[in-house]
Coordinates of C-alpha atoms and ligand atoms in Angstrom, one line a residue:
X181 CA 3.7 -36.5 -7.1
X182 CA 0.6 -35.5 -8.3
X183 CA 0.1 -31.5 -9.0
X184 CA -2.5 -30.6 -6.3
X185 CA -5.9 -28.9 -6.9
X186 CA -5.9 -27.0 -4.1
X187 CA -4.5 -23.7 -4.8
X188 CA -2.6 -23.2 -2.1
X189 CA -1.1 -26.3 -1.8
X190 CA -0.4 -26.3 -5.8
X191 CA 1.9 -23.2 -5.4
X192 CA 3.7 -24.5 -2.7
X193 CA 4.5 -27.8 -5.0
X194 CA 5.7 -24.9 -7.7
X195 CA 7.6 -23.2 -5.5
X196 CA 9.5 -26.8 -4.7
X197 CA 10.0 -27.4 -8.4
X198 CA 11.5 -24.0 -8.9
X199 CA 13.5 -24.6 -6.0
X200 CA 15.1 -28.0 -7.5
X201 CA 15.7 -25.6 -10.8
X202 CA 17.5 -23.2 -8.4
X203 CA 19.3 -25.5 -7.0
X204 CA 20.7 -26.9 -9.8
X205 CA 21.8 -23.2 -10.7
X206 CA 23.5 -22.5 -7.9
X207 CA 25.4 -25.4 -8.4
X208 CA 26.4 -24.1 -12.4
X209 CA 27.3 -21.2 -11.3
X210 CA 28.7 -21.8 -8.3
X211 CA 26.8 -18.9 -5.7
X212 CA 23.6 -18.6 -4.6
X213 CA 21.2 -16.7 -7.0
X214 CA 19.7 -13.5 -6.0
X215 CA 16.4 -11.6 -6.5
X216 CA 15.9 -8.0 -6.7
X217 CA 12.1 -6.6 -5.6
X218 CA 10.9 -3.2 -6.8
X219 CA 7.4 -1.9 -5.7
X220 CA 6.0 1.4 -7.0
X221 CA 2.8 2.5 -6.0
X222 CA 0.3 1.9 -2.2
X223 CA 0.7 -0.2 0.6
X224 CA -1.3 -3.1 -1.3
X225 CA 1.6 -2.9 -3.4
X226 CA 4.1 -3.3 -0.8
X227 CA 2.5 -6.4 1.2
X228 CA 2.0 -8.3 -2.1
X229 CA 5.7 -7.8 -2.7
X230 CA 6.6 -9.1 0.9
X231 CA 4.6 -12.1 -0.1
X232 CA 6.2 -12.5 -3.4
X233 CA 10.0 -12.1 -1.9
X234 CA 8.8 -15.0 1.0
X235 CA 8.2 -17.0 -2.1
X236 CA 11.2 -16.6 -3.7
X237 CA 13.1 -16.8 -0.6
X238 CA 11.2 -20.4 -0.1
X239 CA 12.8 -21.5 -3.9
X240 CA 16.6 -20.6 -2.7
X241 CA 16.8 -16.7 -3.9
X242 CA 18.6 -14.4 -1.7
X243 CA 17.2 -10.9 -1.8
X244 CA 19.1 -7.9 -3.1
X245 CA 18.5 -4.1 -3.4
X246 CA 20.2 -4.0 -7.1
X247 CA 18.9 -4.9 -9.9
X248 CA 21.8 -6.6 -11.3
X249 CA 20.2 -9.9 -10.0
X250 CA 19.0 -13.0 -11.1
X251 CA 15.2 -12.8 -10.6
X252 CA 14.4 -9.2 -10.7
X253 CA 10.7 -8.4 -10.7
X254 CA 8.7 -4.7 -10.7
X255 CA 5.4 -4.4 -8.9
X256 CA 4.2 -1.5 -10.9
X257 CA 1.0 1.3 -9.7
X258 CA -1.1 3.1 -12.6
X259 CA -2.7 5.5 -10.2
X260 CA -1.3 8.3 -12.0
X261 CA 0.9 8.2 -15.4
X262 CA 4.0 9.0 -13.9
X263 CA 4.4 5.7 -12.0
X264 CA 4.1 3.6 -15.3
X265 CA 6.9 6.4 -17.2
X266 CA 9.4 5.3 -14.6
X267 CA 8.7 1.7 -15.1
X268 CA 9.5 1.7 -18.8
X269 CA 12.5 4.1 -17.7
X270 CA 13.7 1.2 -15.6
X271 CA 12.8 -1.5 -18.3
X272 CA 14.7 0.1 -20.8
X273 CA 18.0 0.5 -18.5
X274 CA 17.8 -3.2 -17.2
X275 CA 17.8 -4.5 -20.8
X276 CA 21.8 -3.8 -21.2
X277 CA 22.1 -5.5 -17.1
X278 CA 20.2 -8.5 -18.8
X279 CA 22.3 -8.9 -21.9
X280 CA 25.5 -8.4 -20.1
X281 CA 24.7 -11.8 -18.2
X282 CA 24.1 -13.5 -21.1
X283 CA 20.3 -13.0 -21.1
X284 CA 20.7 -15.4 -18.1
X285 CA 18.1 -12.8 -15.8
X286 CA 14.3 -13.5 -15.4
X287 CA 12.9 -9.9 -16.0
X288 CA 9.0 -10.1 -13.9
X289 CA 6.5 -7.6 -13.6
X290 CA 3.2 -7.2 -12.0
X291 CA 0.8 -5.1 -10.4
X292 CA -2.1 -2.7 -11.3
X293 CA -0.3 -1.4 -14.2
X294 CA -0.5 -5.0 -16.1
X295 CA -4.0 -4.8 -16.1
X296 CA -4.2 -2.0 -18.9
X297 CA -4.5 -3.8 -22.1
X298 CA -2.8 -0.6 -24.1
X299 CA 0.0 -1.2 -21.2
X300 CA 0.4 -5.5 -22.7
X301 CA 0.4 -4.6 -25.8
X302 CA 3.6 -2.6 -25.6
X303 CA 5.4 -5.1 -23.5
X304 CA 4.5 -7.6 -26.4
X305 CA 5.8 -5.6 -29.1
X306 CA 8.9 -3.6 -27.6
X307 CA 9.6 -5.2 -24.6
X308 CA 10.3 -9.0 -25.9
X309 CA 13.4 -9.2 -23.2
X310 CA 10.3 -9.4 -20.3
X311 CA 10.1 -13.0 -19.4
X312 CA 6.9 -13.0 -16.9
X313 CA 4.1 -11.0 -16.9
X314 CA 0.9 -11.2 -14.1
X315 CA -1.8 -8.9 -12.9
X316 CA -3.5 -8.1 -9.9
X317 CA -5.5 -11.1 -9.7
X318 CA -3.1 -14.0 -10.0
X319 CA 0.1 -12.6 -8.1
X320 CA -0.7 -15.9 -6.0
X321 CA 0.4 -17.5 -8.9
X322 CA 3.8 -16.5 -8.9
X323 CA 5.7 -19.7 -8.9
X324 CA 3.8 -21.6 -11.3
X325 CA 4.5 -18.8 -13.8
X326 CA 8.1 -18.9 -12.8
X327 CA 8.2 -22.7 -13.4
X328 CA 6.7 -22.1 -16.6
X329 CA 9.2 -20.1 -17.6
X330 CA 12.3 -21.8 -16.0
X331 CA 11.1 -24.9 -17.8
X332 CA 9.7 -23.3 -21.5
X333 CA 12.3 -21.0 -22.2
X334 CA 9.3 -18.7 -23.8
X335 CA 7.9 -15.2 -22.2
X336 CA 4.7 -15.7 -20.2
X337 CA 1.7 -13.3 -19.9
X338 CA -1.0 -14.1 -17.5
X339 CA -3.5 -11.8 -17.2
X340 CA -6.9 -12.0 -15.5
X341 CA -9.9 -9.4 -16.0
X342 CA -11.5 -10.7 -12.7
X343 CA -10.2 -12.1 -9.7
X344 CA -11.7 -15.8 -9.0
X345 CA -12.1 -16.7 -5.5
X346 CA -10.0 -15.7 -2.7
X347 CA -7.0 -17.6 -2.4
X348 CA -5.2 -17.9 1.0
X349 CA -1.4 -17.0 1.2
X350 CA 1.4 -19.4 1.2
X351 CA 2.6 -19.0 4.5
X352 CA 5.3 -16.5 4.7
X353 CA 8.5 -15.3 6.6
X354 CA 8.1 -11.7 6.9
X355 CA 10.6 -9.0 7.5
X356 CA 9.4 -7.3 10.1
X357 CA 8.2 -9.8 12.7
X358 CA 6.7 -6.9 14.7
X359 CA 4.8 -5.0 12.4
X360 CA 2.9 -6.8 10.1
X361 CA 0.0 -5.8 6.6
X362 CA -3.0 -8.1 6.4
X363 CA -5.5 -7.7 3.7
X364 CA -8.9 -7.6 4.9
X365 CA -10.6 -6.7 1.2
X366 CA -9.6 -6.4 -2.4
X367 CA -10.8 -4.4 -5.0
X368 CA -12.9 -1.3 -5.2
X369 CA -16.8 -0.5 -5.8
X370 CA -16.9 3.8 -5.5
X371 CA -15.8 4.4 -8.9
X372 CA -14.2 7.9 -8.4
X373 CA -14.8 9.5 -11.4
X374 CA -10.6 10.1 -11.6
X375 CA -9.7 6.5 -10.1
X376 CA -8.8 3.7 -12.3
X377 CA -8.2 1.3 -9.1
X378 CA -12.0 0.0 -9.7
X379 CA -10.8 -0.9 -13.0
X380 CA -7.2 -2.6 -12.3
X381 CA -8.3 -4.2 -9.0
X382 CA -11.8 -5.2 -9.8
X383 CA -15.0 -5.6 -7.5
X384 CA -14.4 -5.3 -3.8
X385 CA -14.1 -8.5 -2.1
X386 CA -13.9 -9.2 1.7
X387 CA -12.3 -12.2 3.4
X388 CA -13.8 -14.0 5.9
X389 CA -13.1 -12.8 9.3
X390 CA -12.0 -16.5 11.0
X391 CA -9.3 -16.2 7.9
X392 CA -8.0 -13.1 8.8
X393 CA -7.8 -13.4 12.5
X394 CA -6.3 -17.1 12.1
X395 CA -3.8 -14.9 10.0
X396 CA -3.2 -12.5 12.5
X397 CA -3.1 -14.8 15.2
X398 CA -0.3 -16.5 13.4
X399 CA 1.8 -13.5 13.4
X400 CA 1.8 -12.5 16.9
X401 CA 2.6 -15.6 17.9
X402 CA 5.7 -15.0 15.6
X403 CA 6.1 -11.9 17.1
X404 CA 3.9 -9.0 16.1
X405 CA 2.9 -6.0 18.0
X406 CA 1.2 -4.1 15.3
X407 CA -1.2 -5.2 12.4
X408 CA -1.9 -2.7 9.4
X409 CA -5.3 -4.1 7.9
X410 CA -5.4 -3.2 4.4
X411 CA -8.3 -2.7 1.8
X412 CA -9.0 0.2 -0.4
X413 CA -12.3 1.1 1.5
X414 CA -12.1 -0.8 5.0
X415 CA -15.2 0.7 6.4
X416 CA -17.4 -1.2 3.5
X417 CA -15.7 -4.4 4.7
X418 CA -18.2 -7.1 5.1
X419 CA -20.8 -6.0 2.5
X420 CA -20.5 -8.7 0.0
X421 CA -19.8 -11.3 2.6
X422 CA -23.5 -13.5 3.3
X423 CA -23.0 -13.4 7.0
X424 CA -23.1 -9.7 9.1
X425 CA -20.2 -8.7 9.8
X426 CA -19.1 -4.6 9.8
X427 CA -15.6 -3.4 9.9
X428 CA -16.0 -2.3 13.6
X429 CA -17.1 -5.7 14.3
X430 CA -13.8 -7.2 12.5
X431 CA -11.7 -4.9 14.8
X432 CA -13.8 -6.1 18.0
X433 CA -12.4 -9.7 17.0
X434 CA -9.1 -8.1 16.5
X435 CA -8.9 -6.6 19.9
X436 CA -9.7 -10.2 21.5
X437 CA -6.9 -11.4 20.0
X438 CA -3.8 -11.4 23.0
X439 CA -0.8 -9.8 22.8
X440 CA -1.6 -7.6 20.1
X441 CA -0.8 -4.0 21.0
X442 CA -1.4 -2.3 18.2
X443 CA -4.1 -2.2 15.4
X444 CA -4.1 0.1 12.7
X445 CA -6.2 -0.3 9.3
X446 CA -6.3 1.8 6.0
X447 CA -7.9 3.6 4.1
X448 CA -11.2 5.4 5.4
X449 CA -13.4 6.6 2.3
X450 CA -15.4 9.6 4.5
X451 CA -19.3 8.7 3.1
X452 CA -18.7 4.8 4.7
X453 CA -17.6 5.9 8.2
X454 CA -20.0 4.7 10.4
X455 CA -20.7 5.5 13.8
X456 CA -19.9 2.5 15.7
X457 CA -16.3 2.4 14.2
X458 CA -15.7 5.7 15.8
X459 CA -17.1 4.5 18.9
X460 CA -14.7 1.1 19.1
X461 CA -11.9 3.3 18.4
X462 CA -12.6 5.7 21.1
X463 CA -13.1 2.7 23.4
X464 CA -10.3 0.8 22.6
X465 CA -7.1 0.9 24.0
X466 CA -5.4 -1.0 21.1
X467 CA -6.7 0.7 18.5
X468 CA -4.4 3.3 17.0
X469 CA -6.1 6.7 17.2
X470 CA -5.2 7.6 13.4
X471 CA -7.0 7.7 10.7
X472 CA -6.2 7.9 6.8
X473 CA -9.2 9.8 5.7
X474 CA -8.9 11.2 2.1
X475 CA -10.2 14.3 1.1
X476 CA -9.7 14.6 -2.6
X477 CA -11.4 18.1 -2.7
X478 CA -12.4 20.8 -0.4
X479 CA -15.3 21.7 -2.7
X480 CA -18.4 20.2 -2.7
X481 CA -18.7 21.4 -6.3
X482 CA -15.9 19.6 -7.5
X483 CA -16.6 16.1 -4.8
X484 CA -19.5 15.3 -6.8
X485 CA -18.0 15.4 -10.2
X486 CA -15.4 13.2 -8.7
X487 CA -18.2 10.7 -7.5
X488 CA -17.6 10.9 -3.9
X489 CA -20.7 11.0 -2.2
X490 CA -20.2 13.8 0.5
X491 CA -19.7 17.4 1.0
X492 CA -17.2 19.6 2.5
X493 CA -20.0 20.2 5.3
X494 CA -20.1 16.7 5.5
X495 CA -16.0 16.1 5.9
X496 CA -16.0 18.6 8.0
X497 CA -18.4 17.5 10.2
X498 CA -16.7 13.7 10.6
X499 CA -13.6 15.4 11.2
X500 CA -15.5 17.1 14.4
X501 CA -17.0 14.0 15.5
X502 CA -13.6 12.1 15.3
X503 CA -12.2 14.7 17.0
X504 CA -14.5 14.8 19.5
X505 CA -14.4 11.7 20.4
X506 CA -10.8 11.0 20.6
X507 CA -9.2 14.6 21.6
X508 CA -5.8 13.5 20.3
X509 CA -6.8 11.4 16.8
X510 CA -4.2 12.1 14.0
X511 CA -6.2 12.7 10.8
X512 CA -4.0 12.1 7.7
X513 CA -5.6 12.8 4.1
X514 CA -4.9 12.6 0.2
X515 CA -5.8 15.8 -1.8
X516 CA -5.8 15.9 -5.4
X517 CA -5.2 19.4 -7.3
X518 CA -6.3 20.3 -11.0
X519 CA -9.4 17.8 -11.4
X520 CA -11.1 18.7 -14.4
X521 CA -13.2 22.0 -13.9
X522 CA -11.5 22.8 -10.7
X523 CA -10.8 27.0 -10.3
X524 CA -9.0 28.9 -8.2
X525 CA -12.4 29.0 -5.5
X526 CA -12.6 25.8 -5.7
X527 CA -8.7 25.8 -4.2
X528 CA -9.8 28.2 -1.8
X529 CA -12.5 25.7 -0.2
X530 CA -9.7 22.8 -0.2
X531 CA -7.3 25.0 1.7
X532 CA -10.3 25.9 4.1
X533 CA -10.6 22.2 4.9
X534 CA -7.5 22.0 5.3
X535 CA -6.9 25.1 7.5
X536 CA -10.1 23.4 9.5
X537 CA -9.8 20.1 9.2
X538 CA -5.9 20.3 10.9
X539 CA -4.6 17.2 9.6
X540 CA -1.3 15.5 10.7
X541 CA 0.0 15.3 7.4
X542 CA -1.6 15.5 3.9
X543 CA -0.4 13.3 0.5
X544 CA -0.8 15.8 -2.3
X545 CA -1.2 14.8 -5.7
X546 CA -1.7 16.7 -8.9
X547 CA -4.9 15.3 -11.1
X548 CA -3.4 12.8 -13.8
X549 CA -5.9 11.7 -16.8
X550 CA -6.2 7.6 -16.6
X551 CA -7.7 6.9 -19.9
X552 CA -11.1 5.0 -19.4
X553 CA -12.1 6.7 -16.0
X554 CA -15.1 9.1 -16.6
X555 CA -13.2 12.9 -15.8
X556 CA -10.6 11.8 -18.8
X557 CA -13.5 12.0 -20.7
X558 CA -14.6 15.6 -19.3
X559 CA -14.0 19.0 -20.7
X560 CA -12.5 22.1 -19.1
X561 CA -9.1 20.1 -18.4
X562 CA -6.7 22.1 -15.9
X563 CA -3.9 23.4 -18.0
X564 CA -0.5 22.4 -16.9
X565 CA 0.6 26.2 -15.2
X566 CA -2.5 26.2 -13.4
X567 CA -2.1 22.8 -11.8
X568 CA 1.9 23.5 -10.7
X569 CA 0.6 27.1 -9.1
X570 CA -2.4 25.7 -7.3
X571 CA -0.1 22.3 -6.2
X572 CA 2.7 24.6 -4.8
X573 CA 0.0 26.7 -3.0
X574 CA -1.7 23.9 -1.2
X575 CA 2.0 22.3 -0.3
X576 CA 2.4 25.8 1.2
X577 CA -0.6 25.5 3.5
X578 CA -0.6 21.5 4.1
X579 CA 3.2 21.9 5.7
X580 CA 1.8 25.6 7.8
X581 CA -0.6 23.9 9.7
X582 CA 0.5 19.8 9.5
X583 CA 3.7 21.5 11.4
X584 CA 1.8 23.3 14.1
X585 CA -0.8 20.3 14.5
X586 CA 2.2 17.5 14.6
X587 CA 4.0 19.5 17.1
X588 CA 0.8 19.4 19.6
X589 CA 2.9 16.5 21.8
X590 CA 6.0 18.4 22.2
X591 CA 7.2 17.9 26.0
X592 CA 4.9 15.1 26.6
X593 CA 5.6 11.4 27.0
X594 CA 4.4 8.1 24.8
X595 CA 5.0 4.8 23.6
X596 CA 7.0 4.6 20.6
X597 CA 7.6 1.4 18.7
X598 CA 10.9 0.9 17.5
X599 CA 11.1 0.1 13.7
X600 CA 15.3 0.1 13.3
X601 CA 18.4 1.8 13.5
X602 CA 18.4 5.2 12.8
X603 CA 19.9 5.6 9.0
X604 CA 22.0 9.2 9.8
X605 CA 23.0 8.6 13.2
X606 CA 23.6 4.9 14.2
X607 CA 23.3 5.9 17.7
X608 CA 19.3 6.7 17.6
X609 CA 16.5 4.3 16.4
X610 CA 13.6 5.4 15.0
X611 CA 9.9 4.4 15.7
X612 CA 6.1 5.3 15.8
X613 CA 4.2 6.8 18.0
X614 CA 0.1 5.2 17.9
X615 CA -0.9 8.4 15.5
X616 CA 2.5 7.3 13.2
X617 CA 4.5 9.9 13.9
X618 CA 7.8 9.2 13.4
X619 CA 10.6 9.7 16.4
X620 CA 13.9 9.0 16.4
X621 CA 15.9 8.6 19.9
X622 CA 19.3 7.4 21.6
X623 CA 19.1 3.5 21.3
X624 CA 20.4 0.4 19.9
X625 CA 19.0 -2.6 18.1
X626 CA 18.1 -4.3 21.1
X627 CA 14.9 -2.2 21.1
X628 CA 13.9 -2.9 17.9
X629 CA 10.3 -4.8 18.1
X630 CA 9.6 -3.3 21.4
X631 CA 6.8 -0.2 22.5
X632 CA 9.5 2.1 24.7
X633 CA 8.6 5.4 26.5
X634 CA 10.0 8.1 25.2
X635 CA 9.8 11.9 26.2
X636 CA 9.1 14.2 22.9
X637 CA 11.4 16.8 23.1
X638 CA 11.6 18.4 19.9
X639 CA 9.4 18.5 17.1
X640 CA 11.1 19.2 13.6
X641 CA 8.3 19.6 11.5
X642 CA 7.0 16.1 10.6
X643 CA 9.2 14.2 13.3
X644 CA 10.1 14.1 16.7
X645 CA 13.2 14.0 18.5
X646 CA 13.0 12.4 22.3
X647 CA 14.7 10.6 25.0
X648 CA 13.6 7.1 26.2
X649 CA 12.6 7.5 29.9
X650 CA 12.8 5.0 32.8
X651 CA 9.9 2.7 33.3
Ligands
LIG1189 N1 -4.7 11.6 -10.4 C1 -4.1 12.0 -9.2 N2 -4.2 11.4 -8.1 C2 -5.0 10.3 -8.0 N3 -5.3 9.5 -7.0 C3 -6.1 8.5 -7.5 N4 -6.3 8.7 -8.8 C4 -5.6 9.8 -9.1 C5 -5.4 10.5 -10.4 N5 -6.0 10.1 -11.5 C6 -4.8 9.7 -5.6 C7 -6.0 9.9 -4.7 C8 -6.0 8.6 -3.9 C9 -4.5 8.3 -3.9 C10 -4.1 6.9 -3.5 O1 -4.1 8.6 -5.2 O2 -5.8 11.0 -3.8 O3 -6.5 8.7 -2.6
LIG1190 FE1 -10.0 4.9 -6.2 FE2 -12.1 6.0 -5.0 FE3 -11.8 3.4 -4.8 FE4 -10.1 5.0 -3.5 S1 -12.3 4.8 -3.2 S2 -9.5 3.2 -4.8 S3 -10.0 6.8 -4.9 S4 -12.2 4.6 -6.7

């Protein structure tokens, strides 16, 4: 057989060779082989792991959580420094797994961290026991890389600077038939002075809307009730696509799609939420009335060294308007502390936002220097004590009011979605409400996939405890 042109079609021929290779492994060693997955890092992250384990499912691999496997692969982050120190933690400590089979262990890893040049380099010169490297752009390319590898014996680095078209997913099995990611976008335009995603991810790129909705479509018919649209900006969605087509008007095509309940999409950036979005949300009835809005910084001061086109007026004033117009949103938000310049006021207008703003529940992050991103470059970098005081000060704050705001549905009633069996008590499952709130309640795995009512009894902080009622 010819190798095809179409990619698509070529990986799926890949992912047959590599599953005659398997094959005959299994056979030598007499068990099945077994892949171990680890993703660091954002939801992106996450869904292009899913796709990457249906892949090696396809070529025979049977999945484990250790990494004492056959195939194990790391899906690394670079947001902030810390992610890529625990992925050279974890390289070093496989090494002596690796030797200890012989070297017989394919050692993968990919993600936004492979696009640093500096980050290549090192794997190149200490790291020779890595047999596959890939970036961002070419994760698609998973099985032909492996085949290379299986069949050359050599380590393999692929990595693009730019992404080349679109290419559409091998179809996948996916884990959770109910609940499933979809990318709507890749890449990132805003350039946040602090933010090396424009830089690891490249130039934002929508997909067509008939491809994502045939997507879609495809899982509910295998079972969905919930779709997570993922992009790093949704609400610019459509802007480099030739036809007109907003992000409210992607989840208008969304909501004609039958028997899908729920429809939930992240992340908002504040200065591209548009009017008509908050109006299709407030009208729908599928729509999930939460919305991951990040902050970054309560002071306008400190917003526009970070690049991000809006004021804490501004902020404020979506948050009202969103509020407004659905009386029972959840607002989520990420806040970073210790951006170059920052001061103690400048804390003191965050924590005003946040005492204002009320959110559900905040990611807080302390500022980490990405080299190449403009504020590595600035002066008047937060020293270390100042960052931990200011950090612990907003936790303080985010947990005072995310626990009063969360606890706003004690005693009343609504429809949780049941992800699995509870992991402490295997006589509750646990589930989401529409604004994510977890809630764990008496019930078995027959409920899992399904939108029960459940009575919110108790709110413990971040989580609810209730009791499925009669319908
Ligand atoms: N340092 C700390 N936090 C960062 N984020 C992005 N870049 C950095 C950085 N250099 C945070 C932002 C973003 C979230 C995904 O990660 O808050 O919204
Ligand atoms: Fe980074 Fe800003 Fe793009 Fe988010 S919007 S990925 S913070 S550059």
């Amino acid at each position: 057989m010819d190798i095809p042109v179409n990619e698509t079609e070529r990986q799926l021929y890949y992912i047959e060779k590599c599953r005659e290779i398997v094959e005959g492994l299994e056979k030598e060693y007499g068990r099945k082989l077994t892949c171990g997955i680890f993703t660091f890092g954002c939801q992106m992250n996450f869904h292009d792991s899913e796709k990457i384990r249906a892949s090696l499912e396809r070529m025979g691999f049977v999945p484990t959580d250790t990494e004492d496997a056959d195939f194990v692969l790391y899906n690394t982050c670079t947001v902030r420094e810390n992610a890529n120190e625990r992925v050279y933690g974890r390289l070093g400590q496989i090494k002596a797994l690796k030797k200890k089979r012989n070297d017989r262990m394919i050692i993968a890893l990919c993600g936004c961290m492979m696009q640093e040049p500096h980050v290549i380099e090192k794997i190149r010169k200490s790291y020779g026991y890595v047999d596959i490297v890939f970036g961002t752009h070419n994760i698609y390319k998973m099985a032909e890389l492996l085949y290379r590898r299986l069949t050359s014996g050599s380590q393999i680095i692929d990595i693009w600077k730019e992404a080349k078209d679109i290419v559409e997913d091998v179809p996948a099995d996916r884990k959770f038939s109910f609940k499933a990611g979809v990318n709507i976008m890749y890449g990132c335009n805003n350039f946040c002075s602090y933010c090396i995603v424009p830089y690891v991810r490249g130039r934002e790129r929508s997909r067509e809307p008939e491809d994502i909705v045939k997507e879609v479509k495809q899982y509910v018919e295998d079972g969905a009730k919930e779709v997570m649209l993922l992009g790093q900006n949704v609400n610019s969605y459509g802007k480099n696509l030739e036809r007109d087509v907003t992000f409210a008007g992607l989840l208008k095509m969304m909501e004609d799609i039958p028997g899908l309940e729920r429809i939930r999409f992240m992340t908002s950036h504040p200065k591209d939420l548009s009017d008509e979005l908050i109006k299709v949300m407030a009208e729908s009835d599928r729509i999930c009335k939460h919305i991951h809005l990040p902050l970054q910084s309560g002071s306008s001061r400190i917003l526009k060294a970070m690049n991000r086109h809006y004021t804490k007026e501004q902020y404020l004033e979506l948050v009202d308007k969103l509020k407004a117009a659905m009386p029972d949103i959840s607002i989520t938000t990420d806040i970073i502390v210790g951006f170059p310049g920052e001061d103690d006021d400048d804390l003191e207008e965050t924590l005003d936002v946040v005492r204002k703003a009320g959110f559900d529940s905040a990611f807080t992050f302390q500022y980490s220097k990405r080299t190449g991103t403009p504020a590595a470059a600035m002066e008047n970098q937060v020293s270390e004590e100042d960052m931990t005081r200011r950090f612990n000060r907003l936790l303080e704050v985010v947990q005072e009011t995310a626990t009063a705001r969360t606890a706003r549905f004690e005693g009343k009633t609504a429809g949780v979605l049941v992800e699995d069996i509870n992991r402490q008590d295997k006589s509750m499952v646990t589930g989401r409400l529409e604004n994510n709130t977890v809630v764990h309640f008496k019930g078995d795995a027959s409920l899992i996939g399904k939108i029960v009512d459940v009575r919110l009894d108790e709110c413990k902080g971040f989580y609810y405890i209730g009791s499925a009622v009669d319908s």
